[in-house]
Amino acid sequence: MNELMIGNYAIARGFVEAGLEIAAAYPGTPSSEILPGIVEFSKRENAEIHCEWSVNERVAYEVAYGAALYGKKAACMMKQVGLNVAFPAFYNFKHHEIKGSFVIVSCDDPGPQSSQTEQDTRMLCTFMDVTCFDPSSPKEAADVAYFALRLSFETKRPIVIRPTHRVSHSREAVPLYRPGKRRVRLKEGLISKGKTAKLGIVASGMSFSVAIDVLTELNLIRMIPVYKVLRVHPLDTKVKEFAQSLQKVLILEETDAVIEAKLNDSKRVYGRLNGFLSGAGELTYDVIKEAITSLCRDSGIEVQNEIDYALEDLSKTINIVPRPPKLCSGCPHRACFYAMREAFPEAIFPGDIGCYTLGIPLGAVDTVVDMGGSVSLASGFYNVFSKENRNIPILASLGDSTFFHACLPAIYDARKKNKKFILVILDNGTTAMTGMQPTPQTGITAKGEKSRSISIEATLRALGIENIRIVDPYDIPFVINTIKEAHHHLQKGEGPFAIISRRECLLLSKRRFEVKIDLEEVCTGCKRCIRYFDCPSLEFDEKEKKVKINRDLCVQCGNCLYVCPAKRKRLDSL
Ligand code: SF4
Ligand code: SF4
């Protein structure tokens, strides 16, 4: 029986069929759906699998690793930058042998689509000398997960699976088997023989699947030989032999030049390292098509089905309104960011990773480095400003999940050293950006059962922070006053000062409000709400020189009524 599913669920399916016993993860796009997939399939198969969302990737890694050391079949899941968080443990395992099996899934994000950087997990595996698989489709990802968990058990070595976001999030019909009965069909090596020795392709991951599509479309599938790499490290020596049998070889891989560097043949190899392909970014369908076509032209290979630029030209004539990523209409973070900027426009605003990174266009986030970076950076800024005797307010923002994930040591450190800055904790009750996973405060397990809730304010107090205020971000004037009061207090008192901006994520509450939004009636065209509030429901009509409300998007939270100088209405708490 087949079932249509995304790659992340396919990985989950492979694990459950292979007899997984322990799974731990920290949510991060593109990896977030693997753990919920394991929960779902374990219920369906009546399999006893312990599943947990960990407070961060290092904890997830160590929870699974500990179980594997003891003899269990364990896996942990994270995104590529999450592996950095787990790196101390990842680096150390070289020296240990496991009794059970241990598979690490680190999902990469070429592009990057939803990360601060792109980063190639395969590179880290080469550096660490760890076996690494790069699946090219959801179906293959299911087989790889099944195979890897069993291989790890046999070899007593950890194994890494590295899907990219196109594998994690594309859908395919995946065959289902009873646990322990999966028929694994892993394909690696010369997939298509091809008639010519002038040009060949070595490809891995999603780039392989796209290359096959392009060659089929260009009627070149029987002409150009293709070598598929599934296990990127250790690389099969046959790849080198294949490359040496050709005049030119195109390497298609995401995102770094891992295979290309291993081939170490700058004469015939074309890829990212020799500058033929861009050194960064996703290898999209268009990029691969252009690369194959141009190398064919240079090698004298006839391309029958050339690129149809007419369609591309036509698409350029369509006037698509650019829509940069924005916080949702009515997002509580927007109101809080607005208040932060209103209170101190000249402040410095260290920010963090999450939906609230989108405070950048609101002028309330100046820096985004890594999970937890907001607090340590605020400490660093304070050191500089206090030495130079400059009284610049510092407003560090972070989310509730990030607070527990990476901020606690930095907050404790800042308190111990009496760093005077304002900590704005944007508490929306969930890990919103990655799909509403629970935080330690939520008090719900990965399986949806009740667990102990850890309160943010109690944790802050335990870290030595005495000054804590809780505000409703929709009460914008109150938030502004609280921030000003906090700054005033820091002049004489001790730091840091914590403000918890608490209101549920709108996607979680799915709420619409009942405030009458009549901005259009009073709008003078000053554009203040567009510039400083950036709500997706506010559009400026250039003809009428007035703001228009997109009623389909607007949730009638009414925050814009305070932002508009012609209206300026304080709402009672909703
Ligand atoms: S998902 Fe929630 S937290 Fe994220 S932007 Fe939307 S409302 Fe805000
Ligand atoms: S009321 Fe204003 S701020 Fe709220 S969603 Fe509508 S336009 Fe945006």
XYZ file of C-alpha atoms and ligand atoms in Angstrom:
590
model
C 0.000 0.000 0.000
C 1.215 3.493 -0.856
C 0.475 6.686 1.008
C 1.050 10.250 -0.193
C 3.287 12.053 2.311
C 5.958 14.699 2.711
C 9.614 13.679 2.986
C 9.703 14.320 6.728
C 6.814 11.919 7.299
C 8.527 9.418 4.990
C 11.624 9.552 7.227
C 9.390 9.035 10.243
C 7.753 6.060 8.519
C 11.133 4.478 7.737
C 12.218 4.847 11.373
C 9.013 3.363 12.780
C 9.206 0.389 10.408
C 12.868 -0.141 11.390
C 11.984 -0.461 15.077
C 12.925 2.965 16.457
C 12.639 3.121 20.243
C 13.662 6.662 21.251
C 13.203 9.916 19.297
C 14.119 13.440 20.390
C 14.090 16.695 18.438
C 14.044 20.467 18.604
C 11.743 21.995 15.967
C 13.401 23.879 13.144
C 12.221 24.260 9.560
C 12.756 22.154 7.449
C 12.978 19.295 9.990
C 9.985 20.016 12.243
C 7.486 17.420 10.956
C 9.664 14.334 11.532
C 8.874 13.951 15.240
C 5.090 14.479 14.810
C 5.322 11.895 11.993
C 6.957 9.399 14.345
C 4.230 10.051 16.929
C 1.514 9.477 14.326
C 2.980 6.300 12.823
C 3.848 4.831 16.224
C 0.183 5.217 17.217
C -0.972 3.616 13.987
C 1.427 0.694 14.329
C 0.899 0.361 18.068
C 4.654 0.773 18.515
C 6.064 1.882 21.866
C 8.332 4.764 20.884
C 9.413 7.375 23.385
C 9.146 10.781 21.661
C 10.138 14.133 23.103
C 10.628 17.730 22.100
C 13.860 18.730 23.786
C 14.697 22.209 24.996
C 17.394 22.502 22.304
C 19.254 20.415 19.745
C 22.141 19.495 21.987
C 19.761 18.065 24.559
C 17.848 16.204 21.835
C 21.113 14.810 20.528
C 22.320 13.688 23.931
C 18.968 12.182 24.947
C 19.023 9.979 21.833
C 22.739 9.316 22.076
C 22.461 8.195 25.708
C 19.764 5.701 24.733
C 21.921 4.444 21.834
C 24.927 4.006 24.123
C 22.724 1.846 26.315
C 21.625 -0.355 23.403
C 18.417 1.257 22.122
C 17.522 2.226 18.575
C 17.513 6.007 18.759
C 17.287 9.030 16.463
C 17.408 12.786 16.851
C 16.175 15.421 14.444
C 17.125 19.034 13.828
C 17.853 21.585 11.134
C 21.317 22.352 9.858
C 22.021 25.289 12.184
C 20.685 23.158 15.020
C 23.557 20.764 14.466
C 25.854 23.638 15.458
C 24.094 23.715 18.825
C 24.645 19.945 19.165
C 28.203 20.164 17.894
C 30.080 19.560 21.170
C 28.368 16.184 21.466
C 28.550 15.499 17.719
C 32.283 16.100 17.742
C 32.858 13.890 20.736
C 31.123 10.746 19.518
C 34.090 9.857 17.327
C 35.647 8.368 20.424
C 32.743 6.156 21.460
C 31.110 3.014 20.210
C 27.364 2.623 20.609
C 25.563 -0.543 21.619
C 22.270 0.212 19.869
C 21.765 2.409 16.817
C 21.915 6.163 16.478
C 20.778 8.197 13.488
C 20.996 11.964 13.299
C 18.731 13.720 10.811
C 19.973 17.194 9.999
C 17.810 18.926 7.386
C 19.599 21.491 5.247
C 18.076 24.633 3.865
C 19.619 25.615 0.508
C 18.585 29.085 -0.454
C 18.197 29.561 2.497
C 14.389 29.617 2.694
C 13.848 29.784 6.434
C 17.258 30.051 8.074
C 19.764 32.767 8.763
C 22.430 30.961 6.683
C 22.790 27.979 4.422
C 25.086 25.328 5.758
C 25.977 21.913 4.393
C 25.692 19.084 6.913
C 27.514 16.811 4.429
C 30.618 18.985 4.804
C 30.553 18.495 8.566
C 30.175 14.726 8.109
C 33.225 14.645 5.823
C 35.168 16.633 8.391
C 33.990 14.299 11.154
C 34.352 11.137 9.058
C 30.734 10.111 9.672
C 28.645 8.161 7.163
C 26.182 10.519 5.520
C 23.232 9.829 3.193
C 21.729 12.452 0.907
C 18.266 11.209 -0.216
C 16.799 12.525 -3.461
C 13.063 12.052 -2.818
C 10.582 11.295 -0.015
C 10.354 7.652 -1.118
C 14.099 7.266 -0.959
C 14.199 9.120 2.375
C 11.895 6.450 3.891
C 14.194 3.681 2.655
C 17.308 5.531 3.854
C 15.830 6.034 7.343
C 14.969 2.338 7.598
C 18.369 1.269 6.248
C 20.395 3.758 8.347
C 18.854 2.720 11.660
C 19.669 -0.915 10.923
C 23.125 -0.175 9.520
C 23.995 1.826 12.612
C 23.014 -1.155 14.746
C 25.283 -3.466 12.740
C 28.274 -1.129 12.525
C 27.896 0.358 16.032
C 28.545 3.769 14.464
C 26.249 6.798 14.282
C 24.883 7.683 10.855
C 23.680 11.014 9.481
C 20.816 11.557 7.055
C 20.887 14.929 5.379
C 17.716 15.802 3.424
C 17.327 19.269 1.940
C 14.083 21.210 2.353
C 12.797 20.116 -1.090
C 13.032 16.492 0.013
C 11.609 17.223 3.454
C 8.612 19.103 2.116
C 7.811 17.615 -1.286
C 5.129 14.912 -1.479
C 5.330 11.475 -3.008
C 3.472 8.180 -2.757
C 5.564 6.170 -0.278
C 5.063 2.397 0.051
C 4.112 1.259 3.563
C 5.260 -2.032 5.047
C 4.684 -3.753 8.337
C 7.426 -2.984 10.915
C 10.600 -4.921 10.113
C 9.374 -5.894 6.630
C 10.399 -2.943 4.474
C 11.841 -3.785 1.059
C 14.578 -1.209 0.725
C 15.657 -0.226 -2.774
C 18.605 2.134 -2.461
C 20.003 3.268 -5.782
C 23.518 4.537 -6.191
C 25.947 4.494 -9.113
C 25.490 4.771 -12.848
C 21.763 5.368 -13.224
C 21.664 6.254 -16.881
C 24.456 5.045 -19.150
C 24.364 7.660 -21.944
C 26.017 7.384 -25.357
C 28.555 10.163 -25.124
C 31.857 10.422 -23.299
C 31.959 14.183 -23.909
C 29.828 15.063 -20.893
C 28.506 13.272 -17.821
C 26.736 14.265 -14.604
C 27.413 13.360 -10.984
C 24.481 14.383 -8.784
C 23.182 13.853 -5.268
C 20.068 14.714 -3.276
C 17.267 16.692 -4.855
C 19.677 17.928 -7.559
C 19.741 14.358 -8.899
C 15.941 14.225 -9.225
C 15.859 17.627 -10.934
C 18.714 16.674 -13.294
C 16.780 13.563 -14.423
C 13.702 15.730 -15.110
C 15.763 18.222 -17.117
C 17.529 15.524 -19.159
C 14.187 13.886 -19.918
C 12.718 17.188 -21.037
C 15.724 17.973 -23.213
C 15.659 14.482 -24.760
C 19.157 13.858 -23.422
C 18.410 11.075 -20.962
C 19.895 8.424 -23.267
C 22.783 10.628 -24.346
C 24.388 11.883 -21.109
C 25.521 9.376 -18.453
C 24.427 10.153 -14.896
C 26.061 8.898 -11.714
C 23.927 9.147 -8.601
C 25.585 9.621 -5.231
C 23.464 8.607 -2.246
C 26.199 8.084 0.328
C 28.219 11.275 0.206
C 30.649 10.176 2.868
C 32.585 7.945 2.538
C 32.383 8.508 -1.209
C 32.589 5.422 -3.402
C 35.844 5.360 -5.428
C 33.769 4.460 -8.499
C 32.656 8.109 -8.690
C 36.235 9.096 -9.485
C 36.545 6.335 -12.078
C 33.320 7.553 -13.686
C 34.585 11.149 -13.780
C 37.885 10.068 -15.310
C 36.085 8.281 -18.144
C 34.609 11.566 -19.415
C 35.845 14.753 -21.046
C 33.661 16.997 -18.883
C 31.725 16.258 -15.697
C 29.002 18.447 -14.219
C 28.643 18.093 -10.443
C 25.192 18.890 -9.095
C 25.001 19.000 -5.317
C 23.643 21.280 -2.588
C 25.002 23.412 -1.191
C 28.781 23.160 -0.826
C 31.199 21.517 -3.255
C 31.627 18.370 -1.151
C 31.733 15.738 -3.921
C 33.520 18.131 -6.259
C 36.289 18.709 -3.708
C 36.684 14.955 -3.223
C 37.090 14.432 -6.975
C 39.810 17.059 -6.978
C 39.968 17.291 -10.752
C 39.824 20.902 -11.865
C 40.539 20.000 -15.517
C 37.328 18.182 -16.328
C 35.017 18.909 -13.381
C 32.416 21.702 -13.606
C 30.638 22.764 -10.455
C 30.627 25.309 -7.694
C 34.308 25.079 -6.866
C 35.544 25.907 -10.343
C 33.092 28.817 -10.588
C 30.850 27.291 -13.261
C 27.909 27.278 -10.827
C 27.307 29.917 -8.198
C 29.130 29.168 -4.945
C 25.909 29.394 -2.925
C 22.148 29.013 -3.208
C 19.699 26.380 -4.327
C 20.192 24.448 -7.566
C 16.713 25.106 -8.904
C 15.218 23.604 -12.024
C 16.197 26.701 -14.047
C 19.786 26.714 -12.763
C 20.281 23.024 -13.599
C 18.648 23.379 -17.003
C 20.838 26.334 -17.891
C 23.993 24.511 -16.705
C 23.264 21.341 -18.705
C 22.293 23.284 -21.835
C 25.381 25.446 -21.765
C 27.781 22.519 -21.224
C 26.069 20.595 -24.031
C 26.567 23.567 -26.354
C 30.277 23.766 -25.429
C 30.720 20.019 -25.931
C 28.964 19.963 -29.318
C 25.995 17.943 -28.029
C 22.797 18.837 -29.808
C 19.976 19.980 -27.533
C 16.637 19.438 -29.249
C 14.372 20.951 -26.648
C 16.037 24.289 -25.874
C 14.849 26.479 -23.030
C 11.631 28.270 -23.831
C 12.506 31.851 -22.976
C 9.160 33.068 -24.323
C 7.404 31.839 -21.203
C 10.023 33.417 -18.991
C 9.662 36.751 -20.863
C 5.892 36.532 -20.502
C 6.159 35.980 -16.758
C 8.235 39.188 -16.515
C 5.333 41.181 -17.954
C 2.989 40.108 -15.135
C 2.903 42.746 -12.470
C 3.293 40.757 -9.261
C 3.265 42.873 -6.126
C 6.399 42.034 -4.111
C 5.401 40.543 -0.762
C 8.334 40.383 1.622
C 7.867 38.162 4.696
C 5.829 39.928 7.382
C 4.392 39.186 10.787
C 0.752 38.060 10.450
C -2.070 40.577 10.640
C -2.784 41.167 14.306
C 0.434 39.431 15.465
C 1.041 40.427 19.108
C 4.758 40.833 18.358
C 4.058 43.698 15.946
C 2.289 45.717 18.628
C 5.142 45.112 21.068
C 7.810 46.031 18.518
C 5.892 49.194 17.698
C 5.848 50.110 21.393
C 9.578 49.399 21.744
C 10.413 51.677 18.867
C 7.995 54.347 20.024
C 9.457 54.328 23.531
C 13.068 54.690 22.343
C 13.540 55.222 18.597
C 17.273 55.710 19.126
C 17.754 52.528 21.157
C 19.814 49.581 20.031
C 17.720 46.464 19.432
C 19.502 43.086 19.534
C 17.039 40.476 18.219
C 16.798 36.717 18.006
C 15.600 33.785 15.880
C 11.873 33.150 15.427
C 8.820 34.911 13.947
C 10.048 37.982 15.818
C 13.080 38.229 13.545
C 10.514 40.015 11.379
C 10.795 42.950 13.753
C 13.577 44.129 11.402
C 11.287 46.107 9.011
C 9.601 47.641 12.063
C 12.924 49.128 13.134
C 12.855 47.176 16.407
C 15.455 44.515 15.573
C 18.989 45.557 14.637
C 20.925 42.304 14.957
C 20.073 38.621 14.441
C 22.984 36.247 14.941
C 21.897 32.924 16.384
C 19.523 31.392 18.936
C 20.076 33.257 22.174
C 22.370 35.850 20.619
C 20.096 38.746 21.593
C 20.957 38.552 25.295
C 24.715 38.108 24.943
C 24.891 40.853 22.335
C 22.939 43.169 24.632
C 25.552 42.456 27.314
C 28.300 43.266 24.835
C 26.650 46.540 23.822
C 26.209 47.472 27.474
C 29.936 46.946 28.146
C 30.820 49.335 25.342
C 28.219 52.006 26.122
C 28.922 52.053 29.866
C 32.664 52.406 29.264
C 32.038 55.296 26.898
C 29.539 56.840 29.346
C 26.767 56.739 26.777
C 23.212 56.295 27.976
C 21.798 54.449 24.976
C 18.823 52.203 25.848
C 19.347 48.559 24.917
C 16.189 46.532 24.193
C 16.882 42.863 23.537
C 13.972 40.804 22.165
C 13.572 37.044 22.237
C 10.770 34.478 22.133
C 9.452 32.112 24.747
C 10.927 28.996 23.133
C 14.244 30.765 22.511
C 14.288 31.873 26.161
C 14.524 28.242 27.268
C 16.547 27.045 24.267
C 19.604 29.241 24.519
C 19.132 32.343 26.660
C 19.285 31.110 30.248
C 23.101 31.100 30.695
C 23.373 34.538 29.046
C 20.637 35.986 31.288
C 22.255 34.568 34.397
C 25.606 35.947 33.262
C 24.127 39.389 32.585
C 22.442 39.439 35.987
C 25.589 38.414 37.802
C 27.468 41.263 36.154
C 24.638 43.764 36.572
C 24.263 44.523 32.865
C 21.678 47.235 32.429
C 19.426 46.463 29.513
C 15.783 45.633 28.917
C 14.903 42.087 28.084
C 11.654 41.887 26.113
C 10.373 38.320 26.096
C 7.747 37.893 23.385
C 5.660 35.135 24.892
C 3.002 33.847 22.490
C 2.640 30.442 24.123
C 4.175 28.386 21.341
C 7.087 27.830 18.966
C 5.166 29.593 16.216
C 7.609 29.820 13.346
C 8.205 26.086 13.086
C 4.591 24.991 13.377
C 3.242 25.507 16.906
C 5.306 23.011 18.856
C 4.998 23.297 22.647
C 7.540 25.221 24.724
C 8.591 24.149 28.251
C 5.948 26.575 29.540
C 3.131 24.964 27.526
C 3.103 21.820 29.670
C 2.337 19.401 26.816
C 4.493 16.536 25.559
C 5.258 15.650 21.923
C 2.450 13.077 22.178
C -0.016 15.736 23.333
C -0.107 14.535 26.935
C 0.013 16.853 29.943
C 3.410 17.514 31.475
C 4.892 19.912 33.963
C 4.863 23.543 32.890
C 7.927 25.671 33.629
C 7.057 29.330 34.061
C 9.167 32.029 32.443
C 8.803 34.438 35.339
C 9.738 31.778 37.937
C 12.805 30.893 35.848
C 13.752 34.568 35.587
C 13.484 34.927 39.350
C 15.621 31.831 39.848
C 18.246 33.439 37.623
C 18.281 36.452 39.905
C 16.114 38.852 37.882
C 13.935 40.755 40.364
C 12.452 43.315 38.009
C 9.817 41.579 35.920
C 6.726 43.144 34.346
C 4.051 41.319 32.380
C 2.246 43.337 29.707
C -0.420 42.749 27.082
C 1.165 43.904 23.797
C -2.241 45.040 22.485
C -2.199 47.725 25.164
C 0.408 49.710 23.241
C 0.497 52.871 25.453
C 0.901 50.736 28.568
C 3.803 48.830 26.969
C 5.455 52.134 25.994
C 5.151 53.410 29.573
C 6.458 50.144 31.016
C 9.533 50.268 28.761
C 10.207 53.888 29.748
C 9.784 53.016 33.395
C 12.186 50.085 32.989
C 14.798 52.334 31.426
C 14.370 54.872 34.197
C 14.732 52.135 36.811
C 17.940 50.836 35.224
C 19.584 54.251 35.789
C 19.560 53.625 39.536
C 18.678 49.980 40.060
C 20.178 46.707 38.973
C 19.902 45.027 35.585
C 18.681 43.446 33.453
C 14.977 44.416 33.590
C 12.602 41.836 32.092
C 9.310 42.645 30.362
C 7.191 39.685 29.322
C 4.925 40.632 26.436
C 2.260 37.971 26.707
C -0.492 37.246 24.190
C -1.276 34.079 22.307
C -0.074 33.650 18.717
C -2.983 34.441 16.421
C -2.495 31.282 14.404
C -2.874 29.302 17.606
C -5.966 31.116 18.834
C -7.387 31.532 15.286
C -9.149 34.553 16.711
C -10.889 37.423 14.982
C -11.782 40.477 17.014
C -14.707 42.838 16.755
C -13.087 46.248 16.675
C -14.523 48.579 14.043
C -11.629 49.428 11.731
C -12.454 52.792 10.163
C -8.995 54.032 9.227
C -10.038 54.696 5.627
C -12.493 57.345 6.850
C -9.900 59.421 8.688
C -6.740 58.667 6.661
C -4.795 61.787 5.624
C -2.268 59.795 3.586
C 0.645 60.377 5.977
C 1.723 56.695 5.594
C 2.858 56.449 9.199
C 1.009 53.170 9.714
C 2.586 51.707 6.569
C 6.105 52.803 7.547
C 6.087 51.920 11.228
C 3.419 49.239 11.608
C 3.842 47.153 8.469
C 0.602 45.188 8.879
C -0.186 43.021 5.801
C -3.808 44.187 6.001
C -2.852 47.810 5.387
C -2.406 48.765 1.745
C -1.759 52.227 0.397
C -3.861 53.272 -2.548
C -1.541 55.526 -4.568
C -4.425 56.888 -6.672
C -6.592 57.943 -3.764
C -3.569 58.671 -1.537
C -5.234 56.780 1.279
C -4.809 53.624 3.267
C -7.111 50.753 2.350
C -7.866 47.839 4.642
C -7.677 44.385 3.124
C -10.731 42.955 4.896
C -9.833 39.387 3.953
C -6.618 39.582 5.948
C -7.604 41.970 8.744
C -8.445 40.276 12.050
C -9.860 43.513 13.490
C -7.398 43.626 16.356
C -7.545 47.417 16.172
C -3.888 48.066 16.917
C -3.565 50.242 13.821
C -6.149 52.628 15.305
C -3.571 53.622 17.911
C -0.783 53.900 15.349
C -2.755 56.276 13.077
C -2.170 59.913 14.228
C -5.556 60.966 12.832
C -7.278 58.290 14.872
C -5.042 57.532 17.891
C -7.410 55.408 19.883
C -6.459 53.528 22.993
C -8.246 50.202 23.093
C -9.316 48.565 26.282
C -7.663 45.203 26.555
C -9.374 42.734 24.201
S 2.643 32.843 13.438
Fe 1.977 33.834 15.354
S 3.850 34.724 16.165
Fe 4.286 34.229 14.036
S 3.828 36.119 12.899
Fe 1.932 34.916 12.891
S 0.770 35.617 14.708
Fe 2.882 36.309 14.934
S -6.933 46.076 12.708
Fe -5.229 47.162 11.828
S -3.459 46.205 12.719
Fe -5.152 44.797 13.124
S -5.098 43.403 11.397
Fe -6.507 45.045 10.807
S -5.246 46.521 9.699
Fe -3.829 45.141 10.811
